[in-house]
GROMACS .gro file of C-alpha atoms in nm:
model
  440
    1UNK     CA    1   1.813  -1.705  -1.537
    2UNK     CA    2   1.818  -2.045  -1.371
    3UNK     CA    3   1.752  -2.114  -1.004
    4UNK     CA    4   2.112  -2.214  -0.935
    5UNK     CA    5   2.239  -1.884  -1.075
    6UNK     CA    6   1.986  -1.687  -0.869
    7UNK     CA    7   2.108  -1.865  -0.557
    8UNK     CA    8   2.470  -1.794  -0.645
    9UNK     CA    9   2.405  -1.424  -0.702
   10UNK     CA   10   2.204  -1.406  -0.380
   11UNK     CA   11   2.495  -1.558  -0.189
   12UNK     CA   12   2.741  -1.309  -0.337
   13UNK     CA   13   2.518  -1.011  -0.260
   14UNK     CA   14   2.406  -1.133   0.081
   15UNK     CA   15   2.651  -0.924   0.289
   16UNK     CA   16   2.509  -0.607   0.132
   17UNK     CA   17   2.153  -0.731   0.180
   18UNK     CA   18   2.224  -0.806   0.545
   19UNK     CA   19   2.377  -0.465   0.608
   20UNK     CA   20   2.082  -0.288   0.444
   21UNK     CA   21   1.833  -0.490   0.648
   22UNK     CA   22   2.022  -0.427   0.971
   23UNK     CA   23   2.023  -0.052   0.907
   24UNK     CA   24   1.650  -0.044   0.841
   25UNK     CA   25   1.568  -0.242   1.152
   26UNK     CA   26   1.797  -0.025   1.360
   27UNK     CA   27   1.632   0.288   1.221
   28UNK     CA   28   1.286   0.147   1.296
   29UNK     CA   29   1.391   0.067   1.652
   30UNK     CA   30   1.524   0.419   1.702
   31UNK     CA   31   1.202   0.571   1.568
   32UNK     CA   32   0.989   0.360   1.803
   33UNK     CA   33   1.193   0.489   2.098
   34UNK     CA   34   1.158   0.852   1.990
   35UNK     CA   35   0.799   0.853   1.866
   36UNK     CA   36   0.508   0.718   2.067
   37UNK     CA   37   0.312   0.667   1.744
   38UNK     CA   38   0.564   0.401   1.635
   39UNK     CA   39   0.570   0.056   1.793
   40UNK     CA   40   0.873  -0.173   1.823
   41UNK     CA   41   0.901  -0.449   1.562
   42UNK     CA   42   0.992  -0.761   1.763
   43UNK     CA   43   1.304  -0.943   1.641
   44UNK     CA   44   1.308  -0.728   1.327
   45UNK     CA   45   1.650  -0.833   1.198
   46UNK     CA   46   1.661  -1.187   1.337
   47UNK     CA   47   1.332  -1.266   1.163
   48UNK     CA   48   1.487  -1.177   0.827
   49UNK     CA   49   1.716  -1.475   0.882
   50UNK     CA   50   1.431  -1.701   0.993
   51UNK     CA   51   1.556  -1.691   1.352
   52UNK     CA   52   1.261  -1.536   1.534
   53UNK     CA   53   1.250  -1.696   1.883
   54UNK     CA   54   0.882  -1.604   1.927
   55UNK     CA   55   0.646  -1.899   1.965
   56UNK     CA   56   0.411  -1.908   1.666
   57UNK     CA   57   0.107  -2.131   1.635
   58UNK     CA   58   0.134  -2.376   1.348
   59UNK     CA   59  -0.098  -2.491   1.074
   60UNK     CA   60  -0.258  -2.163   0.976
   61UNK     CA   61  -0.252  -1.914   0.690
   62UNK     CA   62   0.054  -1.707   0.604
   63UNK     CA   63  -0.005  -1.380   0.421
   64UNK     CA   64   0.272  -1.153   0.299
   65UNK     CA   65   0.225  -0.785   0.211
   66UNK     CA   66   0.533  -0.582   0.136
   67UNK     CA   67   0.452  -0.225   0.238
   68UNK     CA   68   0.192   0.027   0.357
   69UNK     CA   69  -0.059   0.020   0.071
   70UNK     CA   70  -0.054  -0.357   0.030
   71UNK     CA   71  -0.090  -0.408   0.406
   72UNK     CA   72  -0.392  -0.184   0.438
   73UNK     CA   73  -0.551  -0.341   0.128
   74UNK     CA   74  -0.565  -0.684   0.293
   75UNK     CA   75  -0.737  -0.581   0.617
   76UNK     CA   76  -1.079  -0.684   0.478
   77UNK     CA   77  -0.924  -1.015   0.370
   78UNK     CA   78  -0.784  -1.070   0.721
   79UNK     CA   79  -1.126  -1.009   0.874
   80UNK     CA   80  -1.300  -1.249   0.637
   81UNK     CA   81  -1.039  -1.521   0.683
   82UNK     CA   82  -1.073  -1.489   1.060
   83UNK     CA   83  -1.452  -1.521   1.033
   84UNK     CA   84  -1.431  -1.820   0.801
   85UNK     CA   85  -1.147  -2.002   0.974
   86UNK     CA   86  -1.143  -1.884   1.339
   87UNK     CA   87  -0.945  -2.190   1.444
   88UNK     CA   88  -0.657  -2.116   1.207
   89UNK     CA   89  -0.384  -1.872   1.317
   90UNK     CA   90  -0.305  -1.594   1.071
   91UNK     CA   91   0.059  -1.503   1.022
   92UNK     CA   92   0.129  -1.173   0.848
   93UNK     CA   93   0.476  -1.082   0.726
   94UNK     CA   94   0.596  -0.743   0.606
   95UNK     CA   95   0.865  -0.649   0.358
   96UNK     CA   96   0.915  -0.297   0.492
   97UNK     CA   97   0.922  -0.149   0.840
   98UNK     CA   98   0.650   0.097   0.737
   99UNK     CA   99   0.429  -0.194   0.637
  100UNK     CA  100   0.508  -0.361   0.968
  101UNK     CA  101   0.386  -0.052   1.153
  102UNK     CA  102   0.054  -0.073   0.971
  103UNK     CA  103   0.020  -0.443   1.053
  104UNK     CA  104   0.117  -0.416   1.419
  105UNK     CA  105  -0.091  -0.108   1.492
  106UNK     CA  106  -0.400  -0.144   1.278
  107UNK     CA  107  -0.465  -0.510   1.195
  108UNK     CA  108  -0.839  -0.570   1.245
  109UNK     CA  109  -0.781  -0.922   1.383
  110UNK     CA  110  -0.524  -1.100   1.597
  111UNK     CA  111  -0.216  -1.191   1.393
  112UNK     CA  112   0.126  -1.343   1.433
  113UNK     CA  113   0.365  -1.096   1.279
  114UNK     CA  114   0.725  -1.070   1.172
  115UNK     CA  115   0.936  -0.935   0.887
  116UNK     CA  116   0.956  -1.173   0.591
  117UNK     CA  117   1.267  -1.393   0.585
  118UNK     CA  118   1.520  -1.322   0.314
  119UNK     CA  119   1.476  -1.548   0.014
  120UNK     CA  120   1.752  -1.789   0.105
  121UNK     CA  121   1.680  -2.159   0.139
  122UNK     CA  122   1.790  -2.166   0.502
  123UNK     CA  123   1.588  -1.863   0.616
  124UNK     CA  124   1.277  -1.965   0.425
  125UNK     CA  125   1.284  -2.323   0.552
  126UNK     CA  126   1.340  -2.215   0.912
  127UNK     CA  127   1.030  -1.998   0.894
  128UNK     CA  128   0.821  -2.263   0.721
  129UNK     CA  129   0.927  -2.512   0.989
  130UNK     CA  130   0.824  -2.260   1.253
  131UNK     CA  131   0.469  -2.193   1.127
  132UNK     CA  132   0.398  -2.494   0.901
  133UNK     CA  133   0.121  -2.313   0.711
  134UNK     CA  134  -0.168  -2.478   0.531
  135UNK     CA  135  -0.180  -2.191   0.281
  136UNK     CA  136   0.054  -1.912   0.171
  137UNK     CA  137  -0.085  -1.594   0.013
  138UNK     CA  138   0.156  -1.348  -0.147
  139UNK     CA  139   0.016  -1.005  -0.231
  140UNK     CA  140   0.072  -0.825  -0.563
  141UNK     CA  141   0.424  -0.867  -0.710
  142UNK     CA  142   0.601  -1.077  -0.449
  143UNK     CA  143   0.777  -1.347  -0.654
  144UNK     CA  144   1.050  -1.513  -0.446
  145UNK     CA  145   1.200  -1.820  -0.621
  146UNK     CA  146   1.336  -2.001  -0.314
  147UNK     CA  147   1.014  -1.946  -0.121
  148UNK     CA  148   0.799  -2.066  -0.409
  149UNK     CA  149   1.029  -2.367  -0.455
  150UNK     CA  150   1.009  -2.456  -0.086
  151UNK     CA  151   0.628  -2.435  -0.083
  152UNK     CA  152   0.614  -2.652  -0.394
  153UNK     CA  153   0.841  -2.915  -0.236
  154UNK     CA  154   0.629  -2.918   0.081
  155UNK     CA  155   0.305  -2.925  -0.122
  156UNK     CA  156   0.182  -2.605   0.046
  157UNK     CA  157  -0.065  -2.428  -0.185
  158UNK     CA  158   0.056  -2.078  -0.269
  159UNK     CA  159  -0.170  -1.806  -0.406
  160UNK     CA  160  -0.031  -1.494  -0.570
  161UNK     CA  161  -0.325  -1.265  -0.490
  162UNK     CA  162  -0.407  -0.922  -0.629
  163UNK     CA  163  -0.129  -0.992  -0.877
  164UNK     CA  164  -0.006  -0.702  -1.082
  165UNK     CA  165   0.297  -0.668  -1.306
  166UNK     CA  166   0.368  -0.305  -1.384
  167UNK     CA  167   0.539  -0.228  -1.712
  168UNK     CA  168   0.880  -0.157  -1.561
  169UNK     CA  169   0.879  -0.484  -1.365
  170UNK     CA  170   0.756  -0.673  -1.670
  171UNK     CA  171   1.050  -0.554  -1.877
  172UNK     CA  172   1.295  -0.642  -1.599
  173UNK     CA  173   1.145  -0.989  -1.557
  174UNK     CA  174   1.162  -1.046  -1.931
  175UNK     CA  175   1.524  -0.937  -1.947
  176UNK     CA  176   1.658  -1.106  -1.635
  177UNK     CA  177   1.396  -1.347  -1.503
  178UNK     CA  178   1.349  -1.593  -1.787
  179UNK     CA  179   1.300  -1.949  -1.671
  180UNK     CA  180   1.339  -1.848  -1.307
  181UNK     CA  181   1.023  -1.634  -1.304
  182UNK     CA  182   0.834  -1.878  -1.528
  183UNK     CA  183   0.915  -2.165  -1.293
  184UNK     CA  184   0.808  -1.968  -0.985
  185UNK     CA  185   0.478  -1.859  -1.140
  186UNK     CA  186   0.396  -2.217  -1.231
  187UNK     CA  187   0.462  -2.335  -0.876
  188UNK     CA  188   0.156  -2.141  -0.758
  189UNK     CA  189  -0.183  -2.294  -0.693
  190UNK     CA  190  -0.353  -1.981  -0.824
  191UNK     CA  191  -0.257  -1.641  -0.966
  192UNK     CA  192  -0.541  -1.395  -0.902
  193UNK     CA  193  -0.465  -1.106  -1.136
  194UNK     CA  194  -0.609  -0.755  -1.112
  195UNK     CA  195  -0.659  -0.629  -1.469
  196UNK     CA  196  -0.628  -0.758  -1.824
  197UNK     CA  197  -0.289  -0.588  -1.860
  198UNK     CA  198  -0.163  -0.787  -1.562
  199UNK     CA  199  -0.300  -1.110  -1.705
  200UNK     CA  200  -0.129  -1.039  -2.037
  201UNK     CA  201   0.203  -0.972  -1.864
  202UNK     CA  202   0.179  -1.291  -1.659
  203UNK     CA  203   0.105  -1.498  -1.969
  204UNK     CA  204   0.397  -1.337  -2.153
  205UNK     CA  205   0.623  -1.434  -1.864
  206UNK     CA  206   0.526  -1.798  -1.909
  207UNK     CA  207   0.253  -1.850  -1.650
  208UNK     CA  208   0.017  -2.139  -1.726
  209UNK     CA  209  -0.319  -1.988  -1.834
  210UNK     CA  210  -0.496  -2.251  -1.621
  211UNK     CA  211  -0.339  -2.100  -1.308
  212UNK     CA  212  -0.456  -1.744  -1.378
  213UNK     CA  213  -0.796  -1.605  -1.285
  214UNK     CA  214  -0.864  -1.235  -1.330
  215UNK     CA  215  -1.051  -1.158  -1.010
  216UNK     CA  216  -1.002  -0.782  -0.988
  217UNK     CA  217  -0.832  -0.555  -0.737
  218UNK     CA  218  -0.872  -0.624  -0.365
  219UNK     CA  219  -0.821  -0.255  -0.294
  220UNK     CA  220  -1.167  -0.186  -0.437
  221UNK     CA  221  -1.323  -0.384  -0.150
  222UNK     CA  222  -1.266  -0.111   0.105
  223UNK     CA  223  -1.453  -0.117   0.432
  224UNK     CA  224  -1.561   0.234   0.528
  225UNK     CA  225  -1.579   0.276   0.908
  226UNK     CA  226  -1.938   0.342   1.012
  227UNK     CA  227  -1.852   0.662   1.197
  228UNK     CA  228  -1.601   0.800   0.943
  229UNK     CA  229  -1.826   1.064   0.786
  230UNK     CA  230  -1.969   1.165   1.123
  231UNK     CA  231  -1.620   1.209   1.271
  232UNK     CA  232  -1.507   1.409   0.968
  233UNK     CA  233  -1.805   1.643   0.993
  234UNK     CA  234  -1.741   1.684   1.364
  235UNK     CA  235  -1.376   1.775   1.298
  236UNK     CA  236  -1.479   2.040   1.050
  237UNK     CA  237  -1.740   2.183   1.285
  238UNK     CA  238  -1.513   2.178   1.590
  239UNK     CA  239  -1.252   2.374   1.396
  240UNK     CA  240  -1.493   2.614   1.228
  241UNK     CA  241  -1.425   2.469   0.881
  242UNK     CA  242  -1.780   2.408   0.758
  243UNK     CA  243  -1.763   2.678   0.490
  244UNK     CA  244  -1.398   2.646   0.392
  245UNK     CA  245  -1.265   2.471   0.080
  246UNK     CA  246  -1.036   2.189   0.197
  247UNK     CA  247  -0.811   1.980  -0.023
  248UNK     CA  248  -0.578   1.704   0.088
  249UNK     CA  249  -0.244   1.624  -0.075
  250UNK     CA  250  -0.199   1.260   0.026
  251UNK     CA  251   0.108   1.034   0.015
  252UNK     CA  252   0.341   1.306  -0.107
  253UNK     CA  253   0.711   1.244  -0.168
  254UNK     CA  254   1.034   1.441  -0.148
  255UNK     CA  255   1.021   1.763  -0.352
  256UNK     CA  256   0.647   1.719  -0.400
  257UNK     CA  257   0.540   1.911  -0.090
  258UNK     CA  258   0.703   2.222  -0.235
  259UNK     CA  259   0.484   2.184  -0.543
  260UNK     CA  260   0.174   2.137  -0.328
  261UNK     CA  261   0.247   2.455  -0.137
  262UNK     CA  262   0.303   2.649  -0.462
  263UNK     CA  263  -0.031   2.528  -0.598
  264UNK     CA  264  -0.197   2.622  -0.271
  265UNK     CA  265  -0.050   2.972  -0.280
  266UNK     CA  266  -0.199   3.020  -0.627
  267UNK     CA  267  -0.532   2.887  -0.502
  268UNK     CA  268  -0.533   3.133  -0.210
  269UNK     CA  269  -0.538   3.427  -0.453
  270UNK     CA  270  -0.882   3.309  -0.569
  271UNK     CA  271  -1.008   3.129  -0.256
  272UNK     CA  272  -0.864   3.312   0.043
  273UNK     CA  273  -0.998   3.072   0.306
  274UNK     CA  274  -0.878   2.748   0.139
  275UNK     CA  275  -0.705   2.493   0.362
  276UNK     CA  276  -0.444   2.240   0.249
  277UNK     CA  277  -0.408   1.918   0.450
  278UNK     CA  278  -0.061   1.787   0.373
  279UNK     CA  279  -0.006   1.414   0.443
  280UNK     CA  280   0.345   1.291   0.350
  281UNK     CA  281   0.378   0.927   0.247
  282UNK     CA  282   0.655   0.827   0.487
  283UNK     CA  283   0.673   0.907   0.856
  284UNK     CA  284   1.051   0.952   0.849
  285UNK     CA  285   0.994   1.267   0.642
  286UNK     CA  286   0.746   1.432   0.879
  287UNK     CA  287   1.012   1.649   1.042
  288UNK     CA  288   1.155   1.748   0.704
  289UNK     CA  289   0.815   1.867   0.586
  290UNK     CA  290   0.750   2.048   0.914
  291UNK     CA  291   1.076   2.240   0.865
  292UNK     CA  292   0.973   2.323   0.508
  293UNK     CA  293   0.650   2.478   0.637
  294UNK     CA  294   0.836   2.672   0.904
  295UNK     CA  295   1.041   2.835   0.632
  296UNK     CA  296   0.723   2.952   0.457
  297UNK     CA  297   0.673   3.254   0.680
  298UNK     CA  298   0.399   3.387   0.451
  299UNK     CA  299   0.180   3.083   0.525
  300UNK     CA  300   0.026   3.001   0.862
  301UNK     CA  301   0.056   2.629   0.929
  302UNK     CA  302  -0.045   2.392   1.207
  303UNK     CA  303   0.090   2.047   1.292
  304UNK     CA  304  -0.129   1.753   1.390
  305UNK     CA  305   0.123   1.572   1.613
  306UNK     CA  306   0.176   1.888   1.817
  307UNK     CA  307  -0.200   1.919   1.870
  308UNK     CA  308  -0.191   2.267   1.723
  309UNK     CA  309  -0.545   2.400   1.666
  310UNK     CA  310  -0.676   2.485   1.323
  311UNK     CA  311  -0.783   2.849   1.335
  312UNK     CA  312  -0.960   3.074   1.087
  313UNK     CA  313  -0.616   3.185   0.969
  314UNK     CA  314  -0.458   2.839   0.928
  315UNK     CA  315  -0.371   2.779   0.563
  316UNK     CA  316  -0.174   2.450   0.577
  317UNK     CA  317  -0.230   2.162   0.817
  318UNK     CA  318   0.046   1.899   0.840
  319UNK     CA  319  -0.112   1.557   0.902
  320UNK     CA  320   0.201   1.395   1.042
  321UNK     CA  321   0.040   1.084   1.190
  322UNK     CA  322  -0.001   0.725   1.077
  323UNK     CA  323  -0.332   0.553   1.002
  324UNK     CA  324  -0.555   0.861   0.964
  325UNK     CA  325  -0.550   0.910   0.589
  326UNK     CA  326  -0.910   0.795   0.538
  327UNK     CA  327  -1.015   1.052   0.798
  328UNK     CA  328  -0.843   1.331   0.605
  329UNK     CA  329  -1.001   1.217   0.280
  330UNK     CA  330  -1.340   1.230   0.451
  331UNK     CA  331  -1.266   1.579   0.586
  332UNK     CA  332  -1.166   1.716   0.247
  333UNK     CA  333  -1.357   1.841  -0.057
  334UNK     CA  334  -1.092   1.731  -0.309
  335UNK     CA  335  -0.807   1.477  -0.296
  336UNK     CA  336  -0.474   1.496  -0.475
  337UNK     CA  337  -0.281   1.167  -0.474
  338UNK     CA  338   0.094   1.213  -0.439
  339UNK     CA  339   0.390   1.033  -0.586
  340UNK     CA  340   0.250   1.153  -0.917
  341UNK     CA  341   0.375   1.509  -0.968
  342UNK     CA  342   0.728   1.378  -0.916
  343UNK     CA  343   0.849   1.068  -1.106
  344UNK     CA  344   0.769   0.807  -0.841
  345UNK     CA  345   0.473   0.640  -1.007
  346UNK     CA  346   0.157   0.719  -0.811
  347UNK     CA  347  -0.037   0.571  -0.521
  348UNK     CA  348  -0.377   0.423  -0.446
  349UNK     CA  349  -0.667   0.640  -0.566
  350UNK     CA  350  -0.944   0.414  -0.436
  351UNK     CA  351  -0.996   0.550  -0.085
  352UNK     CA  352  -1.108   0.897  -0.200
  353UNK     CA  353  -1.310   0.732  -0.479
  354UNK     CA  354  -1.494   0.522  -0.222
  355UNK     CA  355  -1.583   0.846  -0.043
  356UNK     CA  356  -1.701   1.016  -0.365
  357UNK     CA  357  -1.427   1.279  -0.362
  358UNK     CA  358  -1.294   1.441  -0.680
  359UNK     CA  359  -0.953   1.286  -0.748
  360UNK     CA  360  -0.654   1.477  -0.885
  361UNK     CA  361  -0.319   1.332  -0.987
  362UNK     CA  362   0.002   1.424  -1.159
  363UNK     CA  363   0.123   1.259  -1.483
  364UNK     CA  364   0.348   0.997  -1.314
  365UNK     CA  365   0.124   0.701  -1.235
  366UNK     CA  366   0.308   0.417  -1.408
  367UNK     CA  367   0.317   0.203  -1.092
  368UNK     CA  368  -0.062   0.172  -1.107
  369UNK     CA  369  -0.118   0.221  -1.479
  370UNK     CA  370  -0.401  -0.029  -1.520
  371UNK     CA  371  -0.588   0.112  -1.220
  372UNK     CA  372  -0.548   0.470  -1.338
  373UNK     CA  373  -0.653   0.373  -1.691
  374UNK     CA  374  -0.981   0.239  -1.551
  375UNK     CA  375  -1.057   0.581  -1.405
  376UNK     CA  376  -0.923   0.778  -1.701
  377UNK     CA  377  -1.147   0.589  -1.944
  378UNK     CA  378  -1.456   0.712  -1.759
  379UNK     CA  379  -1.323   1.061  -1.691
  380UNK     CA  380  -1.326   0.979  -1.320
  381UNK     CA  381  -0.989   1.135  -1.242
  382UNK     CA  382  -0.823   1.461  -1.342
  383UNK     CA  383  -0.458   1.440  -1.449
  384UNK     CA  384  -0.266   1.764  -1.403
  385UNK     CA  385   0.070   1.798  -1.576
  386UNK     CA  386   0.229   2.056  -1.347
  387UNK     CA  387   0.175   2.292  -1.054
  388UNK     CA  388  -0.005   2.553  -1.266
  389UNK     CA  389  -0.258   2.299  -1.396
  390UNK     CA  390  -0.311   2.165  -1.046
  391UNK     CA  391  -0.379   2.516  -0.916
  392UNK     CA  392  -0.617   2.593  -1.204
  393UNK     CA  393  -0.811   2.273  -1.137
  394UNK     CA  394  -0.833   2.347  -0.766
  395UNK     CA  395  -0.958   2.700  -0.838
  396UNK     CA  396  -1.236   2.567  -1.062
  397UNK     CA  397  -1.341   2.311  -0.802
  398UNK     CA  398  -1.333   2.564  -0.520
  399UNK     CA  399  -1.573   2.784  -0.714
  400UNK     CA  400  -1.833   2.515  -0.790
  401UNK     CA  401  -1.992   2.273  -0.544
  402UNK     CA  402  -2.179   2.124  -0.840
  403UNK     CA  403  -1.851   2.041  -1.017
  404UNK     CA  404  -1.718   1.884  -0.698
  405UNK     CA  405  -2.025   1.661  -0.673
  406UNK     CA  406  -2.011   1.563  -1.041
  407UNK     CA  407  -1.644   1.465  -1.026
  408UNK     CA  408  -1.689   1.289  -0.693
  409UNK     CA  409  -1.982   1.085  -0.822
  410UNK     CA  410  -1.789   0.983  -1.134
  411UNK     CA  411  -1.506   0.854  -0.914
  412UNK     CA  412  -1.751   0.670  -0.688
  413UNK     CA  413  -1.938   0.506  -0.975
  414UNK     CA  414  -1.613   0.386  -1.131
  415UNK     CA  415  -1.510   0.248  -0.793
  416UNK     CA  416  -1.841   0.068  -0.745
  417UNK     CA  417  -1.818  -0.103  -1.083
  418UNK     CA  418  -1.490  -0.269  -0.986
  419UNK     CA  419  -1.578  -0.422  -0.647
  420UNK     CA  420  -1.610  -0.794  -0.576
  421UNK     CA  421  -1.252  -0.922  -0.592
  422UNK     CA  422  -1.251  -1.017  -0.224
  423UNK     CA  423  -1.553  -1.248  -0.245
  424UNK     CA  424  -1.409  -1.414  -0.556
  425UNK     CA  425  -1.075  -1.474  -0.386
  426UNK     CA  426  -1.244  -1.615  -0.076
  427UNK     CA  427  -1.440  -1.857  -0.294
  428UNK     CA  428  -1.113  -1.984  -0.439
  429UNK     CA  429  -0.965  -2.025  -0.090
  430UNK     CA  430  -1.274  -2.208   0.034
  431UNK     CA  431  -1.218  -2.474  -0.232
  432UNK     CA  432  -0.891  -2.570  -0.061
  433UNK     CA  433  -1.080  -2.720   0.235
  434UNK     CA  434  -0.833  -2.577   0.486
  435UNK     CA  435  -1.024  -2.714   0.784
  436UNK     CA  436  -1.008  -3.071   0.652
  437UNK     CA  437  -0.776  -3.266   0.888
  438UNK     CA  438  -0.640  -3.450   0.587
  439UNK     CA  439  -0.562  -3.130   0.400
  440UNK     CA  440  -0.184  -3.167   0.436
   0.00000   0.00000   0.00000
């Protein structure tokens, strides 16, 4: 596909894109009014058109992360950039309202924030005029031809950081992207890929080998809060959970919570005091999952947002809050990572690995295949094919603290061997001399 054809198709589809964006922003606004845990996203829809009336400081660093996982993965990067370049404003854009919530509520440093403009020439150029960045950093698989073209024309260095091209995206780019994707990739200053598979995909798509450096995965450079373990131990003690087997099902999707509950019911036959902490991926499904648990009259559940206590009889605890997932990992003995027992494609397994927790997953992890392969090669993750296998694995772990420690240490050692991507990326950024007054 050529750039002119991409622009034509974008123009034809733009009414549908606008309507979809308007609906999402309206839904986010409604949620912020109904839920005190949600914050309003200023000028959500207007910013998609590059018409945000907010005053933004110019001449800084613009970073874009599309959704929840990507946003949380760059918090250490934000902190380091702020330490290195305190005089430069940091602008963070989001591609989803869920990602925006993470940015607005939990960013470790002061940021200028808005939703990313749609990839039209007018919207992109309005935003670039508004912030006039010295550097643009796109996270993971964010390849936007008009944006890349505009940065190239303005001679703004653009880094595609933590770059990954999953197999499904690779096939789509090969089939439909052609010269369009090749041109965009070669308008970057640097492509910092995660794994060899990502590097191979980028090269196959036409990226100049000189632009690619395989720096690793930023998500491995997790900062563990100093008081995390202490707070987790206190939570267990305060709720009388010191001697109970606790497993967390994290980032679960539609239809997956039912499978988690079934596995837990099987576990309870062998470990009567086991506790399941259920943490759905998306906040707009919290109520749906709460209703599911209400229907399970044979299970006693408690809900975090309602400040319901965990008693000796509580069997399922619904963690229906945002930003506490690391806490629940720390509180648990075993972590199951959702989006993997239903055909979504898996989620980040690194947070429990950093905490030396045994990691369980379903068979659907194609979205993070290279990452999962790293753990599978060292037997640092257990893949369960169905609910029965999940239950059997949980039963074995509940019966052996030694097995828990062995599996947790394997995950931690694999995690430790992959760290260092952040320092490598910062070294590349430092070479741009962003504080040089003659930089642009």
